[in-house]
Amino acid sequence: MKKKILVTKPIPKNVEEYLHENCDEVTVWNSNSMMPEDKLAEQLKDITGLITTNKYKIDCELLSNAPKLKFVSNIAVGYNGFDIEEMKKRNVVGMHTPSVLDETVADLAFTLMLSAARRIGLLDRYIKDGKWTESIGKDLFGLNVYGKKLGILGLGRIGSKVAKRAKMGFDMDVSYFDAFRKAAFEQELGVHYAAIETIMAESDFVLVMLPLMKETENLIDYEKLSLMKPNAILINSSRGEIVNEGDLVRILEEGKIFGAALDVFHEEPIPYNHPLLQFDNVLTTPHIGSAVEETRNEMAWTAARNIVNSINGAGKTFIVPELQESIQRA
Ligand code: GLV
């Protein structure tokens, strides 16, 4: 089998060299914009491995154009770009980059919580717009974070790192919802399990940290948002599609919550005139959860090793849970 690899985004030079040393042919698309369709189709024809991101949907269309493709390695922990059923049908192995970004994304989630509580984005603009001419009034005051209630929806690797920061650094009362109960972690850290509705109704800060799946798409809708306290803040640093954005706009228009802090959106980049961007109490960042050079380098290394090790049939690979059976059959 000829080891021909396509990488759909720029990667560090030393990672590229490693791929060249270990594969027969490597093409790197050295731009952050998407590959034009004709160039992508040309490459897909005879590649064995693809290193990519969720911007490229690994679906029936792409897979039909890539008859020799056996391994897809996402430079991300989330793999909502994978059409799992199509990949299973064709015995294509899908991999991702868990663990290496946990602390970095947890830092961002915490940053969003603190910044939204203290209105940092708004106040930064306030100074730069020349509005700081006298002491600020109560209308610009923020909220305390220390000792408050944090509800985490999704206590996976990243959610549990946020819980640790909240418990140990900020003495917060932490509750969580997850598809799986984490009894050992509850004991170790003193966090408690609760239903989503309880978390929405009782938390001062609600952090969405769930993976995007059919079951979580638009999970946080008007009904759930309406349960939140008037001084509560919603934070999302997992996937935009989990929060119904139209419903969030409605809740904000109705003034029912203190604010929101969002790193992720249904459409990315979010259009400049999107209704969510009209609110002073919505803090936004451009999907930067893992955007730290050391972390992004580690992610690129993990993605590259995933491909090389799979092709060689030796060494560690991070196959996504739903496809672990297919590798055994491949
Ligand atoms: C980023 O969103 C990731 O899934 O790694």
Short mmCIF file of C-alpha atoms and ligand atoms in Angstrom, two decimals:
data_model
loop_
_atom_site.label_atom_id
_atom_site.label_comp_id
_atom_site.label_asym_id
_atom_site.label_seq_id
_atom_site.Cartn_x
_atom_site.Cartn_y
_atom_site.Cartn_z
CA MET A 1 0.00 0.00 0.00
CA LYS A 2 1.45 3.36 -1.05
CA LYS A 3 1.46 5.72 1.90
CA LYS A 4 0.04 8.89 0.40
CA ILE A 5 -1.14 11.54 2.85
CA LEU A 6 -3.04 14.80 2.49
CA VAL A 7 -2.98 17.42 5.25
CA THR A 8 -5.71 20.05 4.79
CA LYS A 9 -4.21 22.81 6.96
CA PRO A 10 -0.77 24.21 7.84
CA ILE A 11 1.16 22.15 10.41
CA PRO A 12 4.52 22.82 12.14
CA LYS A 13 7.57 22.19 9.94
CA ASN A 14 8.96 19.41 12.13
CA VAL A 15 5.64 17.55 12.01
CA GLU A 16 5.66 17.85 8.23
CA GLU A 17 9.22 16.49 8.15
CA TYR A 18 8.17 13.54 10.33
CA LEU A 19 5.37 12.75 7.88
CA HIS A 20 7.78 12.96 4.93
CA GLU A 21 10.18 10.58 6.69
CA ASN A 22 7.43 8.06 7.35
CA CYS A 23 5.20 8.24 4.27
CA ASP A 24 5.77 7.92 0.50
CA GLU A 25 4.05 11.14 -0.48
CA VAL A 26 2.78 14.04 1.64
CA THR A 27 0.84 17.08 0.45
CA VAL A 28 0.14 19.92 2.88
CA TRP A 29 -2.45 22.58 2.04
CA ASN A 30 -0.64 25.56 3.50
CA SER A 31 -3.56 27.90 4.03
CA ASN A 32 -6.24 28.33 6.67
CA SER A 33 -8.91 28.64 4.01
CA MET A 34 -10.58 25.52 2.66
CA MET A 35 -9.04 23.70 -0.29
CA PRO A 36 -10.82 24.50 -3.55
CA GLU A 37 -13.06 21.58 -4.53
CA ASP A 38 -11.10 20.64 -7.66
CA LYS A 39 -7.78 20.55 -5.78
CA LEU A 40 -9.32 18.48 -2.99
CA ALA A 41 -10.91 16.04 -5.46
CA GLU A 42 -7.58 15.65 -7.28
CA GLN A 43 -5.83 14.74 -4.03
CA LEU A 44 -8.57 12.49 -2.68
CA LYS A 45 -8.35 10.13 -5.67
CA ASP A 46 -5.41 8.16 -4.35
CA ILE A 47 -4.69 9.10 -0.73
CA THR A 48 -4.43 6.49 2.03
CA GLY A 49 -4.48 8.93 4.92
CA LEU A 50 -6.07 12.31 5.59
CA ILE A 51 -5.09 14.73 8.35
CA THR A 52 -7.82 17.30 8.68
CA THR A 53 -10.28 19.24 10.85
CA ASN A 54 -14.04 19.33 11.35
CA LYS A 55 -14.35 21.90 8.56
CA TYR A 56 -14.12 18.98 6.14
CA LYS A 57 -17.07 16.62 6.43
CA ILE A 58 -15.97 13.01 6.18
CA ASP A 59 -19.23 11.97 4.59
CA CYS A 60 -20.52 9.83 1.73
CA GLU A 61 -19.48 12.40 -0.89
CA LEU A 62 -15.91 12.82 0.32
CA LEU A 63 -15.45 9.11 0.92
CA SER A 64 -16.81 8.22 -2.53
CA ASN A 65 -14.13 10.47 -4.02
CA ALA A 66 -11.42 8.77 -1.95
CA PRO A 67 -11.60 5.05 -2.75
CA LYS A 68 -8.21 4.23 -1.20
CA LEU A 69 -8.69 6.23 1.99
CA LYS A 70 -8.24 4.10 5.10
CA PHE A 71 -7.29 6.53 7.88
CA VAL A 72 -8.65 9.95 8.83
CA SER A 73 -6.93 11.85 11.62
CA ASN A 74 -8.66 14.95 12.98
CA ILE A 75 -6.51 17.71 14.48
CA ALA A 76 -9.16 18.23 17.16
CA VAL A 77 -10.68 16.33 20.02
CA GLY A 78 -14.24 16.79 18.70
CA TYR A 79 -15.07 14.77 15.59
CA ASN A 80 -18.46 16.07 14.63
CA GLY A 81 -17.18 16.24 11.03
CA PHE A 82 -17.11 12.42 10.92
CA ASP A 83 -20.10 10.62 9.46
CA ILE A 84 -19.59 7.61 11.69
CA GLU A 85 -22.01 5.32 9.84
CA GLU A 86 -20.41 6.03 6.43
CA MET A 87 -16.95 5.49 7.87
CA LYS A 88 -18.03 2.21 9.47
CA LYS A 89 -19.56 1.01 6.21
CA ARG A 90 -16.29 1.63 4.39
CA ASN A 91 -13.95 0.49 7.17
CA VAL A 92 -12.35 3.90 7.42
CA VAL A 93 -10.63 4.47 10.74
CA GLY A 94 -11.23 7.87 12.38
CA MET A 95 -8.87 9.33 14.97
CA HIS A 96 -8.67 12.47 17.10
CA THR A 97 -6.44 14.29 19.59
CA PRO A 98 -7.81 13.84 23.10
CA SER A 99 -6.02 14.85 26.32
CA VAL A 100 -3.33 17.18 24.90
CA LEU A 101 -5.70 20.14 24.87
CA ASP A 102 -7.68 19.56 28.06
CA GLU A 103 -5.94 22.10 30.29
CA THR A 104 -5.82 24.74 27.54
CA VAL A 105 -9.54 24.49 26.81
CA ALA A 106 -10.34 24.39 30.55
CA ASP A 107 -8.34 27.63 30.92
CA LEU A 108 -10.43 29.21 28.18
CA ALA A 109 -13.73 28.08 29.72
CA PHE A 110 -12.63 29.59 33.01
CA THR A 111 -11.45 32.77 31.31
CA LEU A 112 -14.86 33.13 29.66
CA MET A 113 -16.62 32.66 32.98
CA LEU A 114 -14.49 35.24 34.78
CA SER A 115 -14.54 37.70 31.90
CA ALA A 116 -18.30 37.53 31.41
CA ALA A 117 -18.87 37.90 35.16
CA ARG A 118 -16.67 41.00 35.31
CA ARG A 119 -17.74 42.31 31.88
CA ILE A 120 -14.16 42.47 30.65
CA GLY A 121 -14.94 42.68 26.92
CA LEU A 122 -17.38 45.54 27.40
CA LEU A 123 -15.09 47.45 29.78
CA ASP A 124 -12.08 47.08 27.51
CA ARG A 125 -14.10 48.65 24.70
CA TYR A 126 -15.39 51.30 27.12
CA ILE A 127 -11.86 52.58 27.78
CA LYS A 128 -10.72 52.35 24.17
CA ASP A 129 -13.84 54.21 23.01
CA GLY A 130 -12.80 57.10 25.30
CA LYS A 131 -15.78 56.61 27.64
CA TRP A 132 -13.78 56.42 30.90
CA THR A 133 -14.11 60.02 31.95
CA GLU A 134 -15.25 59.42 35.54
CA SER A 135 -15.74 56.47 37.93
CA ILE A 136 -17.98 53.83 36.45
CA GLY A 137 -21.58 53.52 37.59
CA LYS A 138 -23.43 50.48 38.91
CA ASP A 139 -24.66 49.69 35.42
CA LEU A 140 -21.16 48.41 34.63
CA PHE A 141 -20.64 46.39 37.79
CA GLY A 142 -20.03 42.67 37.50
CA LEU A 143 -20.69 39.52 39.50
CA ASN A 144 -18.65 37.47 41.94
CA VAL A 145 -17.38 34.08 40.84
CA TYR A 146 -15.66 32.93 44.04
CA GLY A 147 -17.95 30.68 46.12
CA LYS A 148 -20.77 30.68 43.53
CA LYS A 149 -22.57 27.73 41.93
CA LEU A 150 -21.14 26.29 38.74
CA GLY A 151 -23.12 23.73 36.73
CA ILE A 152 -21.17 21.79 34.11
CA LEU A 153 -23.04 20.05 31.30
CA GLY A 154 -20.58 17.36 30.20
CA LEU A 155 -18.03 16.18 32.74
CA GLY A 156 -15.55 14.63 30.34
CA ARG A 157 -11.81 15.25 30.31
CA ILE A 158 -12.18 19.02 29.86
CA GLY A 159 -15.25 19.48 32.06
CA SER A 160 -13.50 17.75 34.95
CA LYS A 161 -10.46 20.05 34.62
CA VAL A 162 -12.81 23.04 34.87
CA ALA A 163 -14.45 21.46 37.92
CA LYS A 164 -11.03 21.14 39.57
CA ARG A 165 -10.21 24.79 38.96
CA ALA A 166 -13.63 25.82 40.29
CA LYS A 167 -13.50 23.67 43.44
CA MET A 168 -9.88 24.10 44.39
CA GLY A 169 -9.21 27.64 43.24
CA PHE A 170 -12.57 29.34 43.64
CA ASP A 171 -14.35 27.30 46.32
CA MET A 172 -17.35 26.93 44.03
CA ASP A 173 -20.26 24.57 44.55
CA VAL A 174 -19.99 22.39 41.44
CA SER A 175 -22.73 20.20 40.02
CA TYR A 176 -22.65 18.36 36.72
CA PHE A 177 -24.72 16.47 34.24
CA ASP A 178 -23.21 13.79 32.05
CA ALA A 179 -24.43 10.70 30.20
CA PHE A 180 -22.17 8.76 32.58
CA ARG A 181 -22.12 9.23 36.32
CA LYS A 182 -18.55 9.84 37.63
CA ALA A 183 -18.77 8.38 41.15
CA ALA A 184 -15.01 8.40 41.84
CA PHE A 185 -14.68 12.01 40.73
CA GLU A 186 -17.70 12.99 42.84
CA GLN A 187 -16.00 11.48 45.89
CA GLU A 188 -12.56 12.86 45.12
CA LEU A 189 -13.63 16.42 44.47
CA GLY A 190 -17.02 16.79 46.16
CA VAL A 191 -18.95 17.63 43.00
CA HIS A 192 -22.55 16.43 42.66
CA TYR A 193 -24.63 14.97 39.89
CA ALA A 194 -27.88 16.68 38.88
CA ALA A 195 -30.45 16.68 36.07
CA ILE A 196 -29.93 19.27 33.31
CA GLU A 197 -33.05 21.15 34.42
CA THR A 198 -31.78 21.38 38.01
CA ILE A 199 -28.44 22.69 36.80
CA MET A 200 -30.11 25.28 34.57
CA ALA A 201 -32.36 26.44 37.42
CA GLU A 202 -29.86 26.52 40.28
CA SER A 203 -26.48 27.50 38.82
CA ASP A 204 -24.95 30.96 38.74
CA PHE A 205 -22.80 29.81 35.82
CA VAL A 206 -23.80 27.09 33.37
CA LEU A 207 -20.94 25.72 31.29
CA VAL A 208 -21.76 23.72 28.17
CA MET A 209 -18.96 21.21 27.61
CA LEU A 210 -20.83 18.38 25.85
CA PRO A 211 -19.85 16.70 22.59
CA LEU A 212 -22.02 17.47 19.56
CA MET A 213 -24.20 14.48 18.67
CA LYS A 214 -27.78 13.97 17.49
CA GLU A 215 -28.85 13.88 21.15
CA THR A 216 -27.14 17.16 22.09
CA GLU A 217 -27.98 19.27 19.03
CA ASN A 218 -30.10 22.26 20.16
CA LEU A 219 -30.32 20.65 23.60
CA ILE A 220 -30.13 24.03 25.29
CA ASP A 221 -33.32 25.57 23.99
CA TYR A 222 -35.75 28.25 25.12
CA GLU A 223 -37.40 26.02 27.68
CA LYS A 224 -34.10 25.19 29.39
CA LEU A 225 -32.71 28.72 29.09
CA SER A 226 -35.90 30.08 30.71
CA LEU A 227 -35.08 28.09 33.83
CA MET A 228 -31.90 30.13 34.42
CA LYS A 229 -31.68 32.70 37.20
CA PRO A 230 -31.74 36.39 36.18
CA ASN A 231 -28.14 36.80 37.34
CA ALA A 232 -26.87 33.64 35.68
CA ILE A 233 -24.37 33.37 32.83
CA LEU A 234 -24.27 30.75 30.07
CA ILE A 235 -20.84 29.71 28.79
CA ASN A 236 -20.27 27.54 25.73
CA SER A 237 -16.82 26.33 24.77
CA SER A 238 -17.73 23.00 23.16
CA ARG A 239 -19.89 23.25 20.02
CA GLY A 240 -22.23 26.05 18.92
CA GLU A 241 -24.95 23.70 17.69
CA ILE A 242 -25.68 22.48 21.24
CA VAL A 243 -27.27 25.83 22.12
CA ASN A 244 -30.24 26.94 20.05
CA GLU A 245 -28.96 30.38 19.01
CA GLY A 246 -32.39 31.76 18.07
CA ASP A 247 -33.66 30.81 21.53
CA LEU A 248 -30.61 32.36 23.20
CA VAL A 249 -31.19 35.61 21.29
CA ARG A 250 -34.83 35.58 22.50
CA ILE A 251 -33.79 35.02 26.13
CA LEU A 252 -31.26 37.88 25.89
CA GLU A 253 -33.82 40.18 24.28
CA GLU A 254 -36.19 39.38 27.12
CA GLY A 255 -33.39 40.24 29.59
CA LYS A 256 -33.84 36.92 31.37
CA ILE A 257 -30.17 36.19 32.10
CA PHE A 258 -27.12 38.29 33.03
CA GLY A 259 -25.24 37.28 29.90
CA ALA A 260 -23.43 34.68 27.86
CA ALA A 261 -19.86 33.90 26.87
CA LEU A 262 -19.46 31.98 23.63
CA ASP A 263 -16.39 30.56 21.92
CA VAL A 264 -18.38 28.49 19.44
CA PHE A 265 -21.25 29.15 17.04
CA HIS A 266 -23.53 27.37 14.58
CA GLU A 267 -21.78 29.07 11.71
CA GLU A 268 -18.04 29.73 12.03
CA PRO A 269 -16.82 32.33 11.42
CA ILE A 270 -20.02 33.87 12.79
CA PRO A 271 -21.41 36.47 10.34
CA TYR A 272 -20.61 40.01 11.42
CA ASN A 273 -24.30 40.98 11.49
CA HIS A 274 -25.46 37.97 13.49
CA PRO A 275 -28.11 38.95 16.09
CA LEU A 276 -26.01 37.49 18.93
CA LEU A 277 -23.35 40.13 18.30
CA GLN A 278 -25.69 43.02 19.09
CA PHE A 279 -25.65 42.36 22.84
CA ASP A 280 -23.17 44.06 25.18
CA ASN A 281 -23.67 41.21 27.64
CA VAL A 282 -22.54 38.55 25.17
CA LEU A 283 -18.79 37.99 25.19
CA THR A 284 -17.46 36.25 22.09
CA THR A 285 -14.19 34.64 21.01
CA PRO A 286 -13.42 33.03 17.63
CA HIS A 287 -13.29 29.31 18.58
CA ILE A 288 -9.97 29.60 20.41
CA GLY A 289 -10.36 26.79 22.97
CA SER A 290 -7.05 25.13 22.04
CA ALA A 291 -5.41 28.13 20.34
CA VAL A 292 -2.08 28.16 22.17
CA GLU A 293 1.03 27.36 20.15
CA GLU A 294 2.33 24.54 22.37
CA THR A 295 -1.08 22.92 22.47
CA ARG A 296 -1.70 23.24 18.74
CA ASN A 297 1.77 21.75 18.11
CA GLU A 298 0.97 18.82 20.38
CA MET A 299 -2.32 18.33 18.55
CA ALA A 300 -0.55 18.29 15.17
CA TRP A 301 1.98 15.76 16.52
CA THR A 302 -0.77 13.53 17.88
CA ALA A 303 -2.67 13.67 14.58
CA ALA A 304 0.49 12.86 12.59
CA ARG A 305 1.45 9.96 14.86
CA ASN A 306 -2.11 8.65 14.63
CA ILE A 307 -1.73 8.36 10.86
CA VAL A 308 1.82 6.99 10.78
CA ASN A 309 1.16 4.44 13.52
CA SER A 310 -2.08 3.27 11.90
CA ILE A 311 -0.46 2.84 8.51
CA ASN A 312 2.42 0.94 10.08
CA GLY A 313 0.07 -1.06 12.29
CA ALA A 314 2.20 -0.34 15.35
CA GLY A 315 2.28 2.26 18.11
CA LYS A 316 -0.38 4.24 19.90
CA THR A 317 -3.37 5.67 18.05
CA PHE A 318 -6.38 7.57 19.36
CA ILE A 319 -9.25 6.01 17.48
CA VAL A 320 -12.62 7.60 18.25
CA PRO A 321 -14.72 5.31 20.47
CA GLU A 322 -17.45 4.63 17.89
CA LEU A 323 -14.93 3.31 15.37
CA GLN A 324 -12.74 1.22 17.60
CA GLU A 325 -14.35 -1.95 16.28
CA SER A 326 -13.58 -1.08 12.66
CA ILE A 327 -9.81 -1.06 13.26
CA GLN A 328 -10.00 -4.59 14.58
CA ARG A 329 -11.72 -5.62 11.36
CA ALA A 330 -9.49 -3.52 9.07
C1 GLV B 1 -11.80 21.97 19.13
O1 GLV B 1 -12.87 22.46 19.07
C2 GLV B 1 -11.54 20.56 19.21
O2 GLV B 1 -12.49 19.76 19.10
O3 GLV B 1 -10.38 20.17 19.38
#
